PDB file of C-alpha atoms in Angstrom:
ATOM      1  CA  MET A   1    -161.787  50.504 181.007  1.00  0.00           C
ATOM      2  CA  VAL A   2    -162.694  53.199 183.657  1.00  0.00           C
ATOM      3  CA  TYR A   3    -160.187  55.229 185.647  1.00  0.00           C
ATOM      4  CA  ILE A   4    -161.999  55.714 188.964  1.00  0.00           C
ATOM      5  CA  THR A   5    -160.995  59.010 190.725  1.00  0.00           C
ATOM      6  CA  SER A   6    -162.546  58.135 194.345  1.00  0.00           C
ATOM      7  CA  TRP A   7    -160.529  55.492 196.258  1.00  0.00           C
ATOM      8  CA  ASP A   8    -163.830  54.408 198.571  1.00  0.00           C
ATOM      9  CA  GLU A   9    -165.647  54.030 195.166  1.00  0.00           C
ATOM     10  CA  PHE A  10    -162.952  52.003 193.466  1.00  0.00           C
ATOM     11  CA  VAL A  11    -162.902  49.735 196.694  1.00  0.00           C
ATOM     12  CA  GLU A  12    -166.703  49.410 196.963  1.00  0.00           C
ATOM     13  CA  ARG A  13    -167.026  48.535 193.028  1.00  0.00           C
ATOM     14  CA  SER A  14    -164.167  46.223 193.051  1.00  0.00           C
ATOM     15  CA  VAL A  15    -165.436  44.101 196.013  1.00  0.00           C
ATOM     16  CA  GLN A  16    -168.955  44.208 194.339  1.00  0.00           C
ATOM     17  CA  LEU A  17    -167.366  43.029 190.914  1.00  0.00           C
ATOM     18  CA  TYR A  18    -165.435  40.292 192.718  1.00  0.00           C
ATOM     19  CA  ARG A  19    -168.470  38.871 194.633  1.00  0.00           C
ATOM     20  CA  ALA A  20    -170.447  38.918 191.391  1.00  0.00           C
ATOM     21  CA  ASP A  21    -167.878  36.271 190.014  1.00  0.00           C
ATOM     22  CA  PRO A  22    -165.163  35.143 192.292  1.00  0.00           C
ATOM     23  CA  GLN A  23    -163.887  32.560 189.870  1.00  0.00           C
ATOM     24  CA  SER A  24    -162.915  35.004 186.920  1.00  0.00           C
ATOM     25  CA  THR A  25    -162.289  38.170 188.773  1.00  0.00           C
ATOM     26  CA  ARG A  26    -158.479  39.317 189.385  1.00  0.00           C
ATOM     27  CA  TYR A  27    -156.739  42.110 191.077  1.00  0.00           C
ATOM     28  CA  CYS A  28    -153.650  43.672 189.207  1.00  0.00           C
ATOM     29  CA  MET A  29    -151.118  45.872 190.598  1.00  0.00           C
ATOM     30  CA  LYS A  30    -148.290  47.655 188.263  1.00  0.00           C
ATOM     31  CA  TYR A  31    -145.600  49.742 189.940  1.00  0.00           C
ATOM     32  CA  ARG A  32    -142.928  51.712 188.163  1.00  0.00           C
ATOM     33  CA  HIS A  33    -140.420  52.996 190.581  1.00  0.00           C
ATOM     34  CA  CYS A  34    -138.753  55.138 187.905  1.00  0.00           C
ATOM     35  CA  ASP A  35    -142.032  57.001 187.327  1.00  0.00           C
ATOM     36  CA  GLY A  36    -143.234  56.871 190.734  1.00  0.00           C
ATOM     37  CA  LYS A  37    -146.489  55.479 189.463  1.00  0.00           C
ATOM     38  CA  LEU A  38    -148.923  52.721 190.902  1.00  0.00           C
ATOM     39  CA  VAL A  39    -151.966  51.480 188.773  1.00  0.00           C
ATOM     40  CA  LEU A  40    -154.534  49.160 190.114  1.00  0.00           C
ATOM     41  CA  LYS A  41    -157.060  47.101 188.097  1.00  0.00           C
ATOM     42  CA  VAL A  42    -159.836  44.861 188.856  1.00  0.00           C
ATOM     43  CA  THR A  43    -161.502  42.870 186.075  1.00  0.00           C
ATOM     44  CA  ASP A  44    -163.646  39.968 185.298  1.00  0.00           C
ATOM     45  CA  ASN A  45    -162.764  39.636 181.713  1.00  0.00           C
ATOM     46  CA  LYS A  46    -166.324  40.149 180.553  1.00  0.00           C
ATOM     47  CA  GLU A  47    -167.723  42.710 178.193  1.00  0.00           C
ATOM     48  CA  ALA A  48    -170.643  44.698 179.194  1.00  0.00           C
ATOM     49  CA  ARG A  49    -173.640  43.127 177.318  1.00  0.00           C
ATOM     50  CA  THR A  50    -175.771  46.142 176.241  1.00  0.00           C
ATOM     51  CA  ARG A  51    -172.859  47.801 174.647  1.00  0.00           C
ATOM     52  CA  PHE A  52    -171.772  44.722 172.868  1.00  0.00           C
ATOM     53  CA  ALA A  53    -175.160  44.225 171.251  1.00  0.00           C
ATOM     54  CA  LEU A  54    -174.910  47.862 169.775  1.00  0.00           C
ATOM     55  CA  SER A  55    -171.598  47.096 168.348  1.00  0.00           C
ATOM     56  CA  PHE A  56    -172.683  43.878 166.879  1.00  0.00           C
ATOM     57  CA  ILE A  57    -175.308  45.803 165.102  1.00  0.00           C
ATOM     58  CA  LEU A  58    -172.956  48.353 163.757  1.00  0.00           C
ATOM     59  CA  LEU A  59    -170.671  45.777 162.632  1.00  0.00           C
ATOM     60  CA  SER A  60    -173.249  44.003 160.652  1.00  0.00           C
ATOM     61  CA  LEU A  61    -174.471  47.494 159.088  1.00  0.00           C
ATOM     62  CA  ARG A  62    -170.891  47.952 158.108  1.00  0.00           C
ATOM     63  CA  PHE A  63    -170.533  44.598 156.520  1.00  0.00           C
ATOM     64  CA  MET A  64    -173.879  45.329 154.699  1.00  0.00           C
ATOM     65  CA  SER A  65    -172.893  48.503 153.368  1.00  0.00           C
ATOM     66  CA  VAL A  66    -169.572  47.130 152.009  1.00  0.00           C
ATOM     67  CA  VAL A  67    -171.491  44.481 150.418  1.00  0.00           C
ATOM     68  CA  CYS A  68    -173.863  46.895 148.838  1.00  0.00           C
ATOM     69  CA  PHE A  69    -170.898  48.904 147.640  1.00  0.00           C
ATOM     70  CA  LEU A  70    -169.343  45.874 145.995  1.00  0.00           C
ATOM     71  CA  ARG A  71    -172.486  44.852 144.187  1.00  0.00           C
ATOM     72  CA  ALA A  72    -172.665  48.602 142.914  1.00  0.00           C
ATOM     73  CA  MET A  73    -169.104  48.171 141.615  1.00  0.00           C
ATOM     74  CA  ASN A  74    -169.966  44.904 140.022  1.00  0.00           C
ATOM     75  CA  ILE A  75    -172.541  46.566 137.934  1.00  0.00           C
ATOM     76  CA  MET A  76    -170.080  49.184 136.890  1.00  0.00           C
ATOM     77  CA  PHE A  77    -167.350  46.567 136.373  1.00  0.00           C
ATOM     78  CA  PRO A  78    -169.152  43.281 135.711  1.00  0.00           C
ATOM     79  CA  LEU A  79    -167.155  40.077 136.876  1.00  0.00           C
ATOM     80  CA  GLU A  80    -169.197  37.773 134.705  1.00  0.00           C
ATOM     81  CA  LYS A  81    -167.538  39.065 131.417  1.00  0.00           C
ATOM     82  CA  CYS A  82    -164.125  38.510 133.133  1.00  0.00           C
ATOM     83  CA  LYS A  83    -162.019  35.561 132.528  1.00  0.00           C
ATOM     84  CA  PRO A  84    -161.665  33.257 135.587  1.00  0.00           C
ATOM     85  CA  ARG A  85    -158.055  34.498 136.406  1.00  0.00           C
ATOM     86  CA  THR A  86    -158.700  37.994 136.087  1.00  0.00           C
ATOM     87  CA  LYS A  87    -162.052  37.783 137.982  1.00  0.00           C
ATOM     88  CA  LYS A  88    -160.034  37.334 141.331  1.00  0.00           C
ATOM     89  CA  LEU A  89    -157.939  40.351 140.284  1.00  0.00           C
ATOM     90  CA  ALA A  90    -161.065  42.449 139.352  1.00  0.00           C
ATOM     91  CA  LEU A  91    -162.450  41.799 142.973  1.00  0.00           C
ATOM     92  CA  VAL A  92    -159.417  42.624 144.570  1.00  0.00           C
ATOM     93  CA  ILE A  93    -159.084  45.850 142.452  1.00  0.00           C
ATOM     94  CA  THR A  94    -162.847  46.916 143.760  1.00  0.00           C
ATOM     95  CA  VAL A  95    -162.079  45.910 147.266  1.00  0.00           C
ATOM     96  CA  LYS A  96    -159.062  48.110 147.346  1.00  0.00           C
ATOM     97  CA  ARG A  97    -160.934  50.939 145.628  1.00  0.00           C
ATOM     98  CA  ILE A  98    -163.674  50.600 148.337  1.00  0.00           C
ATOM     99  CA  LEU A  99    -161.156  50.643 150.954  1.00  0.00           C
ATOM    100  CA  ASN A 100    -159.382  53.844 149.384  1.00  0.00           C
ATOM    101  CA  LEU A 101    -162.726  55.597 149.489  1.00  0.00           C
ATOM    102  CA  VAL A 102    -163.693  54.645 153.055  1.00  0.00           C
ATOM    103  CA  LEU A 103    -160.183  55.033 154.693  1.00  0.00           C
ATOM    104  CA  LEU A 104    -158.778  58.199 152.762  1.00  0.00           C
ATOM    105  CA  PRO A 105    -160.607  61.499 152.706  1.00  0.00           C
ATOM    106  CA  CYS A 106    -162.444  62.752 149.807  1.00  0.00           C
ATOM    107  CA  LYS A 107    -159.711  64.064 147.159  1.00  0.00           C
ATOM    108  CA  ALA A 108    -160.489  64.384 143.270  1.00  0.00           C
ATOM    109  CA  LYS A 109    -163.726  62.782 141.841  1.00  0.00           C
ATOM    110  CA  PRO A 110    -166.657  63.791 144.000  1.00  0.00           C
ATOM    111  CA  CYS A 111    -168.899  61.165 142.050  1.00  0.00           C
ATOM    112  CA  ALA A 112    -166.795  58.300 143.035  1.00  0.00           C
ATOM    113  CA  CYS A 113    -166.735  59.447 146.621  1.00  0.00           C
ATOM    114  CA  ILE A 114    -169.033  57.521 149.066  1.00  0.00           C
ATOM    115  CA  HIS A 115    -168.167  57.981 152.631  1.00  0.00           C
ATOM    116  CA  ILE A 116    -169.188  55.071 154.923  1.00  0.00           C
ATOM    117  CA  CYS A 117    -169.001  57.230 157.992  1.00  0.00           C
ATOM    118  CA  MET A 118    -169.762  55.020 161.236  1.00  0.00           C
ATOM    119  CA  PRO A 119    -168.141  54.864 164.644  1.00  0.00           C
ATOM    120  CA  GLU A 120    -165.907  52.074 164.851  1.00  0.00           C
ATOM    121  CA  PRO A 121    -167.394  48.908 166.631  1.00  0.00           C
ATOM    122  CA  THR A 122    -164.577  48.536 168.832  1.00  0.00           C
ATOM    123  CA  ASP A 123    -165.010  51.932 170.435  1.00  0.00           C
ATOM    124  CA  LEU A 124    -168.129  50.609 171.813  1.00  0.00           C
ATOM    125  CA  HIS A 125    -166.651  47.553 173.325  1.00  0.00           C
ATOM    126  CA  VAL A 126    -166.777  47.969 177.072  1.00  0.00           C
ATOM    127  CA  PHE A 127    -164.936  45.769 179.367  1.00  0.00           C
ATOM    128  CA  GLU A 128    -166.027  45.323 182.966  1.00  0.00           C
ATOM    129  CA  CYS A 129    -162.854  46.606 184.381  1.00  0.00           C
ATOM    130  CA  LEU A 130    -162.154  49.141 187.286  1.00  0.00           C
ATOM    131  CA  LYS A 131    -158.827  50.949 187.359  1.00  0.00           C
ATOM    132  CA  PHE A 132    -157.260  53.403 189.637  1.00  0.00           C
ATOM    133  CA  LYS A 133    -154.061  55.096 188.986  1.00  0.00           C
ATOM    134  CA  THR A 134    -151.829  57.307 191.572  1.00  0.00           C
ATOM    135  CA  ASP A 135    -148.456  58.652 192.471  1.00  0.00           C
ATOM    136  CA  GLN A 136    -149.217  59.459 196.089  1.00  0.00           C
ATOM    137  CA  ALA A 137    -147.847  57.661 199.064  1.00  0.00           C
ATOM    138  CA  GLN A 138    -150.865  57.735 201.028  1.00  0.00           C
ATOM    139  CA  ASP A 139    -152.772  55.721 198.290  1.00  0.00           C
ATOM    140  CA  ALA A 140    -150.018  53.099 198.729  1.00  0.00           C
ATOM    141  CA  LYS A 141    -151.116  52.715 202.464  1.00  0.00           C
ATOM    142  CA  LYS A 142    -154.828  52.500 201.442  1.00  0.00           C
ATOM    143  CA  MET A 143    -153.694  49.880 198.969  1.00  0.00           C
ATOM    144  CA  GLU A 144    -152.346  47.745 201.704  1.00  0.00           C
ATOM    145  CA  LYS A 145    -155.941  47.568 203.333  1.00  0.00           C
ATOM    146  CA  LEU A 146    -157.470  46.660 199.949  1.00  0.00           C
ATOM    147  CA  ASN A 147    -154.766  44.007 199.545  1.00  0.00           C
ATOM    148  CA  ASN A 148    -155.768  42.610 203.001  1.00  0.00           C
ATOM    149  CA  ILE A 149    -159.299  42.672 201.719  1.00  0.00           C
ATOM    150  CA  PHE A 150    -158.671  40.790 198.755  1.00  0.00           C
ATOM    151  CA  PHE A 151    -156.291  38.086 200.391  1.00  0.00           C
ATOM    152  CA  ALA A 152    -159.110  37.488 202.739  1.00  0.00           C
ATOM    153  CA  LEU A 153    -161.714  37.506 199.975  1.00  0.00           C
ATOM    154  CA  MET A 154    -159.739  35.170 197.810  1.00  0.00           C
ATOM    155  CA  ALA A 155    -158.266  32.851 200.240  1.00  0.00           C
ATOM    156  CA  ARG A 156    -161.328  32.317 202.564  1.00  0.00           C
ATOM    157  CA  GLY A 157    -164.174  33.092 199.902  1.00  0.00           C
ATOM    158  CA  PRO A 158    -166.247  35.672 198.700  1.00  0.00           C
ATOM    159  CA  ASP A 159    -168.691  35.471 201.784  1.00  0.00           C
ATOM    160  CA  VAL A 160    -166.085  36.940 204.199  1.00  0.00           C
ATOM    161  CA  ASN A 161    -167.469  40.073 206.185  1.00  0.00           C
ATOM    162  CA  ILE A 162    -165.049  43.103 205.283  1.00  0.00           C
ATOM    163  CA  SER A 163    -165.704  44.734 208.593  1.00  0.00           C
ATOM    164  CA  GLU A 164    -164.227  41.841 210.148  1.00  0.00           C
ATOM    165  CA  ILE A 165    -161.046  42.315 208.155  1.00  0.00           C
ATOM    166  CA  THR A 166    -160.736  46.029 208.624  1.00  0.00           C
ATOM    167  CA  GLY A 167    -161.683  45.633 212.431  1.00  0.00           C
ATOM    168  CA  LYS A 168    -158.982  43.064 212.917  1.00  0.00           C
ATOM    169  CA  GLU A 169    -156.393  45.366 211.431  1.00  0.00           C
ATOM    170  CA  GLN A 170    -157.144  48.101 213.851  1.00  0.00           C
ATOM    171  CA  MET A 171    -156.854  45.338 216.649  1.00  0.00           C
ATOM    172  CA  GLU A 172    -153.601  44.316 215.466  1.00  0.00           C
ATOM    173  CA  ALA A 173    -152.238  47.876 215.339  1.00  0.00           C
ATOM    174  CA  GLN A 174    -153.417  48.856 218.837  1.00  0.00           C
ATOM    175  CA  PRO A 175    -151.900  46.024 220.877  1.00  0.00           C
ATOM    176  CA  ALA A 176    -148.539  46.564 218.982  1.00  0.00           C
ATOM    177  CA  LYS A 177    -148.468  50.171 220.199  1.00  0.00           C
ATOM    178  CA  LYS A 178    -149.441  49.532 223.879  1.00  0.00           C
ATOM    179  CA  GLY A 179    -146.597  46.780 223.776  1.00  0.00           C
ATOM    180  CA  ARG A 180    -144.034  49.371 222.679  1.00  0.00           C
ATOM    181  CA  GLY A 181    -145.289  51.709 225.541  1.00  0.00           C
ATOM    182  CA  ARG A 182    -144.878  49.008 228.351  1.00  0.00           C
ATOM    183  CA  LYS A 183    -141.547  48.001 227.194  1.00  0.00           C
ATOM    184  CA  GLN A 184    -140.194  51.424 227.485  1.00  0.00           C
TER     185      GLN A 184
ATOM    186  CA  MET B   1    -138.597  30.289 188.276  1.00  0.00           C
ATOM    187  CA  GLY B   2    -142.246  29.769 188.073  1.00  0.00           C
ATOM    188  CA  PHE B   3    -144.182  28.318 190.950  1.00  0.00           C
ATOM    189  CA  LEU B   4    -142.564  28.799 194.374  1.00  0.00           C
ATOM    190  CA  GLN B   5    -143.362  28.367 198.060  1.00  0.00           C
ATOM    191  CA  PRO B   6    -144.751  31.641 199.828  1.00  0.00           C
ATOM    192  CA  ASP B   7    -141.171  32.559 201.455  1.00  0.00           C
ATOM    193  CA  PRO B   8    -138.993  32.133 198.431  1.00  0.00           C
ATOM    194  CA  PHE B   9    -141.688  34.006 196.278  1.00  0.00           C
ATOM    195  CA  LEU B  10    -141.361  36.887 198.696  1.00  0.00           C
ATOM    196  CA  ASN B  11    -137.638  36.833 198.525  1.00  0.00           C
ATOM    197  CA  GLU B  12    -137.847  36.684 194.648  1.00  0.00           C
ATOM    198  CA  LEU B  13    -140.251  39.443 194.664  1.00  0.00           C
ATOM    199  CA  THR B  14    -137.875  41.504 196.634  1.00  0.00           C
ATOM    200  CA  SER B  15    -135.019  41.196 194.324  1.00  0.00           C
ATOM    201  CA  MET B  16    -137.563  41.821 191.448  1.00  0.00           C
ATOM    202  CA  PHE B  17    -138.544  45.199 192.991  1.00  0.00           C
ATOM    203  CA  GLU B  18    -134.722  46.057 193.541  1.00  0.00           C
ATOM    204  CA  ARG B  19    -133.749  45.141 190.052  1.00  0.00           C
ATOM    205  CA  ASN B  20    -136.402  47.385 188.556  1.00  0.00           C
ATOM    206  CA  ARG B  21    -135.596  50.533 190.598  1.00  0.00           C
ATOM    207  CA  GLU B  22    -134.120  52.323 187.674  1.00  0.00           C
ATOM    208  CA  ASN B  23    -135.872  50.982 184.817  1.00  0.00           C
ATOM    209  CA  GLY B  24    -138.998  48.749 184.271  1.00  0.00           C
ATOM    210  CA  SER B  25    -142.321  47.742 186.272  1.00  0.00           C
ATOM    211  CA  VAL B  26    -143.399  45.279 188.486  1.00  0.00           C
ATOM    212  CA  TRP B  27    -146.912  43.681 187.972  1.00  0.00           C
ATOM    213  CA  VAL B  28    -148.499  41.591 190.677  1.00  0.00           C
ATOM    214  CA  THR B  29    -151.856  39.800 190.264  1.00  0.00           C
ATOM    215  CA  PHE B  30    -154.168  38.165 192.816  1.00  0.00           C
ATOM    216  CA  LYS B  31    -156.768  35.632 191.898  1.00  0.00           C
ATOM    217  CA  ARG B  32    -158.890  32.970 193.481  1.00  0.00           C
ATOM    218  CA  SER B  33    -158.117  29.538 192.038  1.00  0.00           C
ATOM    219  CA  SER B  34    -158.633  26.024 193.217  1.00  0.00           C
ATOM    220  CA  MET B  35    -155.526  25.097 191.580  1.00  0.00           C
ATOM    221  CA  LYS B  36    -157.204  22.274 189.687  1.00  0.00           C
ATOM    222  CA  SER B  37    -158.120  21.885 185.911  1.00  0.00           C
ATOM    223  CA  LYS B  38    -161.740  22.739 184.858  1.00  0.00           C
ATOM    224  CA  VAL B  39    -162.348  19.168 184.184  1.00  0.00           C
ATOM    225  CA  GLN B  40    -161.448  18.077 187.591  1.00  0.00           C
ATOM    226  CA  THR B  41    -163.498  21.236 189.299  1.00  0.00           C
ATOM    227  CA  ASN B  42    -166.525  20.029 187.169  1.00  0.00           C
ATOM    228  CA  LYS B  43    -166.302  16.575 188.515  1.00  0.00           C
ATOM    229  CA  MET B  44    -165.870  17.767 192.170  1.00  0.00           C
ATOM    230  CA  THR B  45    -168.930  20.121 191.976  1.00  0.00           C
ATOM    231  CA  THR B  46    -171.140  17.305 190.359  1.00  0.00           C
ATOM    232  CA  SER B  47    -170.102  14.643 192.866  1.00  0.00           C
ATOM    233  CA  GLY B  48    -170.739  17.449 195.850  1.00  0.00           C
ATOM    234  CA  GLU B  49    -167.061  17.350 197.099  1.00  0.00           C
ATOM    235  CA  ALA B  50    -165.728  20.620 198.714  1.00  0.00           C
ATOM    236  CA  ILE B  51    -163.328  22.523 196.620  1.00  0.00           C
ATOM    237  CA  GLU B  52    -160.513  24.072 198.530  1.00  0.00           C
ATOM    238  CA  TYR B  53    -159.825  27.456 196.948  1.00  0.00           C
ATOM    239  CA  ARG B  54    -156.636  29.225 197.412  1.00  0.00           C
ATOM    240  CA  CYS B  55    -155.492  32.811 196.497  1.00  0.00           C
ATOM    241  CA  LEU B  56    -153.019  32.451 193.654  1.00  0.00           C
ATOM    242  CA  ILE B  57    -150.498  35.397 193.490  1.00  0.00           C
ATOM    243  CA  ARG B  58    -148.359  35.927 190.208  1.00  0.00           C
ATOM    244  CA  ALA B  59    -145.703  38.633 189.733  1.00  0.00           C
ATOM    245  CA  THR B  60    -143.566  39.596 186.898  1.00  0.00           C
ATOM    246  CA  ASP B  61    -141.239  42.154 185.629  1.00  0.00           C
ATOM    247  CA  GLY B  62    -141.793  41.448 181.906  1.00  0.00           C
ATOM    248  CA  LYS B  63    -138.897  38.906 181.912  1.00  0.00           C
ATOM    249  CA  GLN B  64    -139.192  36.904 184.678  1.00  0.00           C
ATOM    250  CA  LYS B  65    -142.405  35.177 186.207  1.00  0.00           C
ATOM    251  CA  ILE B  66    -143.074  34.056 189.695  1.00  0.00           C
ATOM    252  CA  SER B  67    -145.964  32.522 191.335  1.00  0.00           C
ATOM    253  CA  THR B  68    -147.401  31.334 194.720  1.00  0.00           C
ATOM    254  CA  THR B  69    -150.445  30.221 196.454  1.00  0.00           C
ATOM    255  CA  VAL B  70    -151.767  31.084 199.845  1.00  0.00           C
ATOM    256  CA  GLY B  71    -154.522  29.292 201.601  1.00  0.00           C
ATOM    257  CA  ALA B  72    -156.944  30.384 204.154  1.00  0.00           C
ATOM    258  CA  LYS B  73    -154.782  29.458 207.247  1.00  0.00           C
ATOM    259  CA  ASP B  74    -151.527  31.058 206.154  1.00  0.00           C
ATOM    260  CA  HIS B  75    -152.965  34.127 204.192  1.00  0.00           C
ATOM    261  CA  GLN B  76    -152.556  36.433 207.299  1.00  0.00           C
ATOM    262  CA  ARG B  77    -148.888  35.748 207.849  1.00  0.00           C
ATOM    263  CA  PHE B  78    -148.244  36.053 204.061  1.00  0.00           C
ATOM    264  CA  GLN B  79    -150.114  39.498 203.937  1.00  0.00           C
ATOM    265  CA  ALA B  80    -147.996  40.876 206.669  1.00  0.00           C
ATOM    266  CA  SER B  81    -144.874  40.210 204.944  1.00  0.00           C
ATOM    267  CA  TYR B  82    -146.030  41.366 201.811  1.00  0.00           C
ATOM    268  CA  ALA B  83    -147.239  44.540 203.309  1.00  0.00           C
ATOM    269  CA  THR B  84    -143.755  45.228 204.759  1.00  0.00           C
ATOM    270  CA  LEU B  85    -142.216  44.367 201.383  1.00  0.00           C
ATOM    271  CA  LEU B  86    -144.375  46.780 199.571  1.00  0.00           C
ATOM    272  CA  LYS B  87    -143.544  49.556 202.218  1.00  0.00           C
ATOM    273  CA  ALA B  88    -140.157  49.006 201.754  1.00  0.00           C
ATOM    274  CA  HIS B  89    -140.043  49.355 197.996  1.00  0.00           C
ATOM    275  CA  MET B  90    -142.810  51.606 197.249  1.00  0.00           C
ATOM    276  CA  ALA B  91    -140.569  54.659 198.155  1.00  0.00           C
ATOM    277  CA  ALA B  92    -140.817  56.566 194.794  1.00  0.00           C
ATOM    278  CA  LEU B  93    -144.535  57.693 195.506  1.00  0.00           C
ATOM    279  CA  LYS B  94    -144.988  61.420 196.386  1.00  0.00           C
ATOM    280  CA  LYS B  95    -145.527  62.233 199.962  1.00  0.00           C
ATOM    281  CA  ARG B  96    -148.094  64.470 201.269  1.00  0.00           C
ATOM    282  CA  GLU B  97    -147.017  67.897 199.730  1.00  0.00           C
ATOM    283  CA  ARG B  98    -150.403  69.636 199.661  1.00  0.00           C
ATOM    284  CA  LYS B  99    -150.432  70.379 203.640  1.00  0.00           C
ATOM    285  CA  ASP B 100    -146.656  71.681 203.263  1.00  0.00           C
ATOM    286  CA  LYS B 101    -147.918  73.980 200.272  1.00  0.00           C
ATOM    287  CA  LYS B 102    -150.783  75.309 202.122  1.00  0.00           C
ATOM    288  CA  LYS B 103    -148.601  76.067 205.171  1.00  0.00           C
ATOM    289  CA  ALA B 104    -146.225  78.054 202.967  1.00  0.00           C
ATOM    290  CA  ALA B 105    -149.235  79.726 201.034  1.00  0.00           C
ATOM    291  CA  GLU B 106    -150.846  80.527 204.608  1.00  0.00           C
ATOM    292  CA  GLY B 107    -147.688  81.939 205.991  1.00  0.00           C
ATOM    293  CA  ASP B 108    -147.033  84.318 203.101  1.00  0.00           C
ATOM    294  CA  LYS B 109    -150.632  85.599 203.318  1.00  0.00           C
ATOM    295  CA  LYS B 110    -150.875  86.022 207.171  1.00  0.00           C
ATOM    296  CA  ASP B 111    -147.177  87.121 207.730  1.00  0.00           C
ATOM    297  CA  GLY B 112    -146.392  84.403 210.066  1.00  0.00           C
ATOM    298  CA  GLY B 113    -149.552  84.853 212.364  1.00  0.00           C
ATOM    299  CA  SER B 114    -151.151  81.602 211.027  1.00  0.00           C
ATOM    300  CA  LYS B 115    -152.062  78.499 213.173  1.00  0.00           C
ATOM    301  CA  LYS B 116    -149.398  75.796 212.740  1.00  0.00           C
ATOM    302  CA  LYS B 117    -151.093  72.468 212.072  1.00  0.00           C
ATOM    303  CA  PRO B 118    -149.037  69.604 213.871  1.00  0.00           C
ATOM    304  CA  LYS B 119    -147.088  67.320 211.541  1.00  0.00           C
ATOM    305  CA  ARG B 120    -148.356  63.721 211.217  1.00  0.00           C
ATOM    306  CA  VAL B 121    -145.424  61.351 211.943  1.00  0.00           C
TER     307      VAL B 121
END
């Protein structure tokens, strides 16, 4: 998830994202009056593939290291010699010991300490999601235009020309002003 | 509430914004939808029928959920009413303060001899 700072970039990328997959892309808006905050999000619910592949490799590596550790522990505390009832218990104890070593920092016995230091695979999951946050009233006006763009794209179709929409808005605005002038 | 027609949806959305002024958030989501099940859409694509898509608009405040759809013919009328609704309710956002601050800074520095920029109404 990326917070985009430039409004124009946000608009361009969100329209691109929508046109790439009109069926699964959605445009969300969250408004909090008490905090005076507005957040816009455009997402297609898909993970970016390259990052996902790398995270999968890391996940499997982590699994392998845990398995190796388990096997090592098995040598130290052989399960074959245990009775069936205690086998389960022994396995649970070894898993707990591994988790303690992995999760907690190294404390007393340096010989028993093996750190499995790898980045969390979930940190590398990147969702194709564009976000924009603001607390400015001027951005609400810009959002209105984006709303109109999305209404047209979603109701009529992804092939609608955006310049038509923005052009139409200007046309609608101008005659309204002229009308007020003539009435006066 | 659930699924409503566009006009009652706008009324409900207004009351949702009003209810959540002191506390809470309002989420509004737009999505393109054919309003048909996946099975039906697959059948229609294989038989070559044209699928009519609509813009699905969902709104929630965490407690109540409402939704409506808008087609290609009536979306302009809806978008105009929706825009007025948002303008009326999104009053908590900050107005342009930078220009006022700059004016004050320039005024202090140049001792009142600065050019005054006309305020945008």
